[in-house]
Tab-separated table of N, CA and C in Angstrom:
chain	number	residue	atom	x	y	z
A	1	MET	N	170.304	102.721	95.917
A	1	MET	CA	169.500	101.712	96.562
A	1	MET	C	169.653	101.794	98.079
A	2	THR	N	170.831	102.103	98.546
A	2	THR	CA	171.029	102.186	99.988
A	2	THR	C	170.159	103.270	100.606
A	3	MET	N	170.112	104.432	99.986
A	3	MET	CA	169.282	105.515	100.532
A	3	MET	C	167.803	105.140	100.469
A	4	LEU	N	167.375	104.503	99.388
A	4	LEU	CA	165.987	104.049	99.294
A	4	LEU	C	165.708	103.047	100.406
A	5	GLY	N	166.644	102.147	100.634
A	5	GLY	CA	166.490	101.180	101.718
A	5	GLY	C	166.339	101.850	103.063
A	6	GLU	N	167.156	102.838	103.334
A	6	GLU	CA	167.057	103.572	104.595
A	6	GLU	C	165.684	104.219	104.758
A	7	ILE	N	165.190	104.817	103.690
A	7	ILE	CA	163.883	105.478	103.752
A	7	ILE	C	162.778	104.463	104.016
A	8	VAL	N	162.769	103.367	103.266
A	8	VAL	CA	161.707	102.366	103.413
A	8	VAL	C	161.776	101.692	104.774
A	9	VAL	N	162.964	101.308	105.204
A	9	VAL	CA	163.103	100.626	106.498
A	9	VAL	C	162.713	101.545	107.642
A	10	HIS	N	163.176	102.784	107.622
A	10	HIS	CA	162.887	103.673	108.744
A	10	HIS	C	161.456	104.182	108.749
A	11	THR	N	160.853	104.405	107.593
A	11	THR	CA	159.446	104.815	107.588
A	11	THR	C	158.531	103.613	107.735
A	12	GLY	N	158.995	102.440	107.382
A	12	GLY	CA	158.178	101.230	107.495
A	12	GLY	C	158.000	100.743	108.909
A	13	THR	N	158.745	101.303	109.840
A	13	THR	CA	158.608	100.870	111.226
A	13	THR	C	157.453	101.556	111.937
A	14	SER	N	156.813	102.510	111.276
A	14	SER	CA	155.650	103.147	111.901
A	14	SER	C	154.467	102.190	111.838
A	15	SER	N	153.433	102.470	112.585
A	15	SER	CA	152.291	101.561	112.640
A	15	SER	C	151.475	101.555	111.357
A	16	THR	N	151.599	102.596	110.551
A	16	THR	CA	150.862	102.665	109.297
A	16	THR	C	151.850	102.676	108.150
A	17	PRO	N	151.888	101.593	107.338
A	17	PRO	CA	152.817	101.583	106.207
A	17	PRO	C	152.522	102.754	105.282
A	18	ARG	N	153.565	103.343	104.753
A	18	ARG	CA	153.424	104.511	103.885
A	18	ARG	C	153.705	104.127	102.443
A	19	ALA	N	152.973	104.693	101.544
A	19	ALA	CA	153.265	104.519	100.127
A	19	ALA	C	154.499	105.344	99.813
A	20	GLY	N	155.245	104.900	98.862
A	20	GLY	CA	156.429	105.666	98.495
A	20	GLY	C	157.292	104.906	97.529
A	21	ALA	N	158.537	105.301	97.456
A	21	ALA	CA	159.451	104.750	96.466
A	21	ALA	C	159.599	103.239	96.588
A	22	GLY	N	159.487	102.705	97.782
A	22	GLY	CA	159.623	101.268	97.953
A	22	GLY	C	158.430	100.494	97.444
A	23	ASP	N	157.357	101.201	97.053
A	23	ASP	CA	156.166	100.538	96.550
A	23	ASP	C	156.116	100.470	95.032
A	24	GLU	N	157.029	101.152	94.337
A	24	GLU	CA	156.957	101.097	92.885
A	24	GLU	C	157.231	99.665	92.440
A	25	PRO	N	156.752	99.280	91.261
A	25	PRO	CA	156.944	97.898	90.815
A	25	PRO	C	158.410	97.475	90.933
A	26	GLY	N	158.634	96.433	91.687
A	26	GLY	CA	159.981	95.902	91.859
A	26	GLY	C	160.821	96.589	92.916
A	27	GLY	N	160.347	97.699	93.489
A	27	GLY	CA	161.150	98.422	94.478
A	27	GLY	C	161.496	97.578	95.683
A	28	ARG	N	160.500	96.944	96.253
A	28	ARG	CA	160.770	96.112	97.434
A	28	ARG	C	161.550	94.864	97.055
A	29	HIS	N	161.342	94.351	95.841
A	29	HIS	CA	162.156	93.218	95.391
A	29	HIS	C	163.639	93.601	95.410
A	30	ARG	N	163.944	94.748	94.865
A	30	ARG	CA	165.344	95.182	94.807
A	30	ARG	C	165.903	95.411	96.207
A	31	LEU	N	165.086	95.943	97.093
A	31	LEU	CA	165.556	96.148	98.470
A	31	LEU	C	165.781	94.814	99.170
A	32	LEU	N	164.862	93.875	99.008
A	32	LEU	CA	165.044	92.551	99.602
A	32	LEU	C	166.316	91.910	99.066
A	33	ASP	N	166.529	92.023	97.758
A	33	ASP	CA	167.730	91.442	97.154
A	33	ASP	C	168.993	92.130	97.657
A	34	MET	N	168.940	93.436	97.859
A	34	MET	CA	170.105	94.167	98.355
A	34	MET	C	170.432	93.753	99.790
A	35	TYR	N	169.414	93.732	100.646
A	35	TYR	CA	169.656	93.455	102.057
A	35	TYR	C	169.980	91.993	102.356
A	36	LYS	N	169.577	91.060	101.513
A	36	LYS	CA	169.797	89.640	101.833
A	36	LYS	C	171.275	89.285	101.939
A	37	THR	N	172.143	90.083	101.363
A	37	THR	CA	173.582	89.809	101.435
A	37	THR	C	174.336	90.852	102.248
A	38	THR	N	173.617	91.711	102.950
A	38	THR	CA	174.256	92.788	103.708
A	38	THR	C	174.739	92.291	105.060
A	39	GLY	N	176.006	92.519	105.312
A	39	GLY	CA	176.581	92.178	106.609
A	39	GLY	C	176.585	93.396	107.511
A	40	PHE	N	177.769	93.822	107.882
A	40	PHE	CA	177.936	94.986	108.748
A	40	PHE	C	177.472	96.229	108.020
A	41	PRO	N	176.789	97.160	108.642
A	41	PRO	CA	176.396	97.203	110.040
A	41	PRO	C	174.988	96.660	110.293
A	42	VAL	N	174.249	96.323	109.237
A	42	VAL	CA	172.852	95.904	109.391
A	42	VAL	C	172.738	94.485	109.935
A	43	GLY	N	173.612	93.588	109.497
A	43	GLY	CA	173.622	92.222	110.009
A	43	GLY	C	172.609	91.273	109.398
A	44	THR	N	172.040	91.659	108.264
A	44	THR	CA	170.985	90.841	107.661
A	44	THR	C	171.470	89.459	107.272
A	45	LYS	N	172.618	89.376	106.633
A	45	LYS	CA	173.120	88.093	106.127
A	45	LYS	C	173.193	87.045	107.240
A	46	LYS	N	173.738	87.416	108.361
A	46	LYS	CA	173.851	86.493	109.498
A	46	LYS	C	172.472	86.199	110.107
A	47	ARG	N	171.608	87.209	110.167
A	47	ARG	CA	170.283	87.060	110.770
A	47	ARG	C	169.421	86.053	110.011
A	48	ILE	N	169.547	86.008	108.671
A	48	ILE	CA	168.675	85.141	107.876
A	48	ILE	C	169.363	83.860	107.408
A	49	ASP	N	170.616	83.650	107.809
A	49	ASP	CA	171.350	82.453	107.409
A	49	ASP	C	170.606	81.194	107.850
A	50	GLY	N	170.443	80.248	106.931
A	50	GLY	CA	169.773	78.990	107.250
A	50	GLY	C	168.256	79.069	107.251
A	51	LEU	N	167.700	80.188	106.792
A	51	LEU	CA	166.253	80.360	106.721
A	51	LEU	C	165.835	80.545	105.267
A	52	ARG	N	164.630	80.131	104.958
A	52	ARG	CA	164.052	80.385	103.635
A	52	ARG	C	162.971	81.441	103.820
A	53	LEU	N	163.181	82.595	103.215
A	53	LEU	CA	162.228	83.697	103.288
A	53	LEU	C	161.348	83.657	102.041
A	54	VAL	N	160.034	83.753	102.250
A	54	VAL	CA	159.088	83.684	101.134
A	54	VAL	C	158.064	84.804	101.279
A	55	ALA	N	157.994	85.660	100.263
A	55	ALA	CA	157.001	86.741	100.261
A	55	ALA	C	155.642	86.177	99.882
A	56	THR	N	154.616	86.598	100.595
A	56	THR	CA	153.254	86.141	100.308
A	56	THR	C	152.510	87.099	99.390
A	57	ASP	N	153.082	88.269	99.145
A	57	ASP	CA	152.417	89.256	98.297
A	57	ASP	C	153.154	89.497	96.981
A	58	ALA	N	154.115	88.644	96.668
A	58	ALA	CA	154.877	88.777	95.425
A	58	ALA	C	155.654	87.486	95.193
A	59	ASP	N	156.194	87.360	94.020
A	59	ASP	CA	157.009	86.199	93.678
A	59	ASP	C	158.456	86.481	94.068
A	60	TRP	N	158.775	86.288	95.351
A	60	TRP	CA	160.128	86.509	95.853
A	60	TRP	C	160.403	85.517	96.966
A	61	SER	N	161.582	84.915	96.908
A	61	SER	CA	162.033	84.034	97.978
A	61	SER	C	163.561	84.038	97.991
A	62	HIS	N	164.089	83.589	99.118
A	62	HIS	CA	165.545	83.535	99.260
A	62	HIS	C	165.905	82.514	100.329
A	63	GLY	N	166.957	81.760	100.061
A	63	GLY	CA	167.558	80.904	101.068
A	63	GLY	C	166.988	79.510	101.148
A	64	ASP	N	167.575	78.749	102.054
A	64	ASP	CA	167.186	77.369	102.323
A	64	ASP	C	167.093	77.182	103.824
A	65	GLY	N	166.186	76.318	104.223
A	65	GLY	CA	166.039	76.026	105.638
A	65	GLY	C	164.609	76.223	106.085
A	66	ALA	N	164.447	76.420	107.377
A	66	ALA	CA	163.113	76.628	107.947
A	66	ALA	C	162.497	77.877	107.325
A	67	GLU	N	161.224	77.790	106.963
A	67	GLU	CA	160.566	78.849	106.215
A	67	GLU	C	160.020	79.966	107.096
A	68	VAL	N	160.179	81.189	106.596
A	68	VAL	CA	159.596	82.390	107.182
A	68	VAL	C	158.806	83.050	106.062
A	69	THR	N	157.497	83.207	106.252
A	69	THR	CA	156.662	83.769	105.200
A	69	THR	C	155.941	85.019	105.687
A	70	GLY	N	155.644	85.894	104.727
A	70	GLY	CA	154.902	87.107	105.038
A	70	GLY	C	155.018	88.105	103.906
A	71	PRO	N	154.319	89.218	104.019
A	71	PRO	CA	154.418	90.279	103.013
A	71	PRO	C	155.845	90.840	102.952
A	72	ARG	N	156.169	91.447	101.820
A	72	ARG	CA	157.529	91.953	101.610
A	72	ARG	C	157.967	92.983	102.648
A	73	LEU	N	157.120	93.930	103.019
A	73	LEU	CA	157.568	94.954	103.962
A	73	LEU	C	157.930	94.358	105.326
A	74	PRO	N	157.088	93.517	105.939
A	74	PRO	CA	157.511	92.907	107.201
A	74	PRO	C	158.760	92.033	107.045
A	75	LEU	N	158.898	91.334	105.918
A	75	LEU	CA	160.120	90.555	105.694
A	75	LEU	C	161.333	91.480	105.678
A	76	LEU	N	161.242	92.560	104.931
A	76	LEU	CA	162.338	93.517	104.837
A	76	LEU	C	162.686	94.093	106.206
A	77	LEU	N	161.662	94.489	106.943
A	77	LEU	CA	161.902	95.080	108.263
A	77	LEU	C	162.516	94.059	109.219
A	78	ALA	N	162.047	92.833	109.197
A	78	ALA	CA	162.615	91.795	110.065
A	78	ALA	C	164.050	91.475	109.657
A	79	MET	N	164.297	91.423	108.356
A	79	MET	CA	165.651	91.160	107.869
A	79	MET	C	166.634	92.194	108.392
A	80	THR	N	166.171	93.424	108.541
A	80	THR	CA	167.050	94.515	108.972
A	80	THR	C	166.994	94.751	110.478
A	81	GLY	N	166.397	93.819	111.210
A	81	GLY	CA	166.465	93.856	112.663
A	81	GLY	C	165.334	94.540	113.381
A	82	ARG	N	164.227	94.799	112.687
A	82	ARG	CA	163.069	95.426	113.335
A	82	ARG	C	162.209	94.340	113.970
A	83	THR	N	162.342	94.175	115.258
A	83	THR	CA	161.711	93.082	116.001
A	83	THR	C	160.192	93.052	115.845
A	84	ALA	N	159.531	94.184	115.877
A	84	ALA	CA	158.068	94.222	115.796
A	84	ALA	C	157.548	93.613	114.505
A	85	ALA	N	158.329	93.658	113.433
A	85	ALA	CA	157.889	93.120	112.151
A	85	ALA	C	157.745	91.601	112.175
A	86	VAL	N	158.429	90.945	113.085
A	86	VAL	CA	158.374	89.480	113.152
A	86	VAL	C	156.961	89.005	113.461
A	87	ASP	N	156.182	89.792	114.180
A	87	ASP	CA	154.806	89.420	114.521
A	87	ASP	C	153.925	89.243	113.289
A	88	ALA	N	154.292	89.852	112.178
A	88	ALA	CA	153.510	89.742	110.939
A	88	ALA	C	153.954	88.565	110.073
A	89	LEU	N	154.913	87.787	110.562
A	89	LEU	CA	155.453	86.675	109.787
A	89	LEU	C	155.011	85.345	110.385
A	90	SER	N	155.091	84.306	109.576
A	90	SER	CA	154.732	82.982	110.066
A	90	SER	C	155.703	81.953	109.495
A	91	GLY	N	155.598	80.735	110.008
A	91	GLY	CA	156.426	79.650	109.516
A	91	GLY	C	157.340	79.090	110.579
A	92	ALA	N	157.918	77.945	110.248
A	92	ALA	CA	158.770	77.217	111.189
A	92	ALA	C	160.045	77.972	111.561
A	93	GLY	N	160.474	78.934	110.731
A	93	GLY	CA	161.705	79.662	111.005
A	93	GLY	C	161.540	80.940	111.800
A	94	VAL	N	160.312	81.290	112.149
A	94	VAL	CA	160.072	82.555	112.851
A	94	VAL	C	160.771	82.582	114.209
A	95	ALA	N	160.733	81.498	114.948
A	95	ALA	CA	161.378	81.479	116.269
A	95	ALA	C	162.887	81.703	116.139
A	96	THR	N	163.489	81.108	115.135
A	96	THR	CA	164.922	81.308	114.906
A	96	THR	C	165.202	82.757	114.551
A	97	LEU	N	164.416	83.312	113.647
A	97	LEU	CA	164.592	84.702	113.262
A	97	LEU	C	164.434	85.620	114.474
A	98	ARG	N	163.414	85.369	115.280
A	98	ARG	CA	163.181	86.187	116.477
A	98	ARG	C	164.380	86.107	117.437
A	99	SER	N	164.972	84.938	117.555
A	99	SER	CA	166.117	84.784	118.475
A	99	SER	C	167.354	85.527	117.984
A	100	ARG	N	167.374	85.893	116.735
A	100	ARG	CA	168.522	86.608	116.168
A	100	ARG	C	168.334	88.127	116.120
A	101	MET	N	167.245	88.595	116.665
A	101	MET	CA	166.972	90.024	116.674
A	101	MET	C	167.843	90.720	117.709
A	102	PRO	N	168.174	91.991	117.451
A	102	PRO	CA	168.967	92.739	118.441
A	102	PRO	C	168.217	92.861	119.757
A	103	ALA	N	168.962	92.869	120.836
A	103	ALA	CA	168.336	93.035	122.159
A	103	ALA	C	167.735	94.427	122.268
A	104	ALA	N	166.596	94.499	122.936
A	104	ALA	CA	165.936	95.795	123.148
A	104	ALA	C	166.815	96.653	124.042
A	105	ARG	N	166.815	97.941	123.751
A	105	ARG	CA	167.633	98.856	124.562
A	105	ARG	C	166.796	99.544	125.583
């Protein structure tokens, strides 16, 4: 799952989403579930703490708090620190999520 996550996250940052292993039934669900508890080095657990993430293209949600909604791929990318993906999300928790993104280098 970790290698699949790396492939989906790194190829998902391009401007055109690619079909692939992360698109098979349940693939993105499993990746979202894997990353929601990941600490070091990705930092997802801390980044999404206190937020409720809700997928708009599938039956998936996680957490409690201010809501962040959007398709699974942008949720996954934002969870793993891809700042550009936040633009595809909406909800009261987006500002909090954006403030927890890594600083641009």
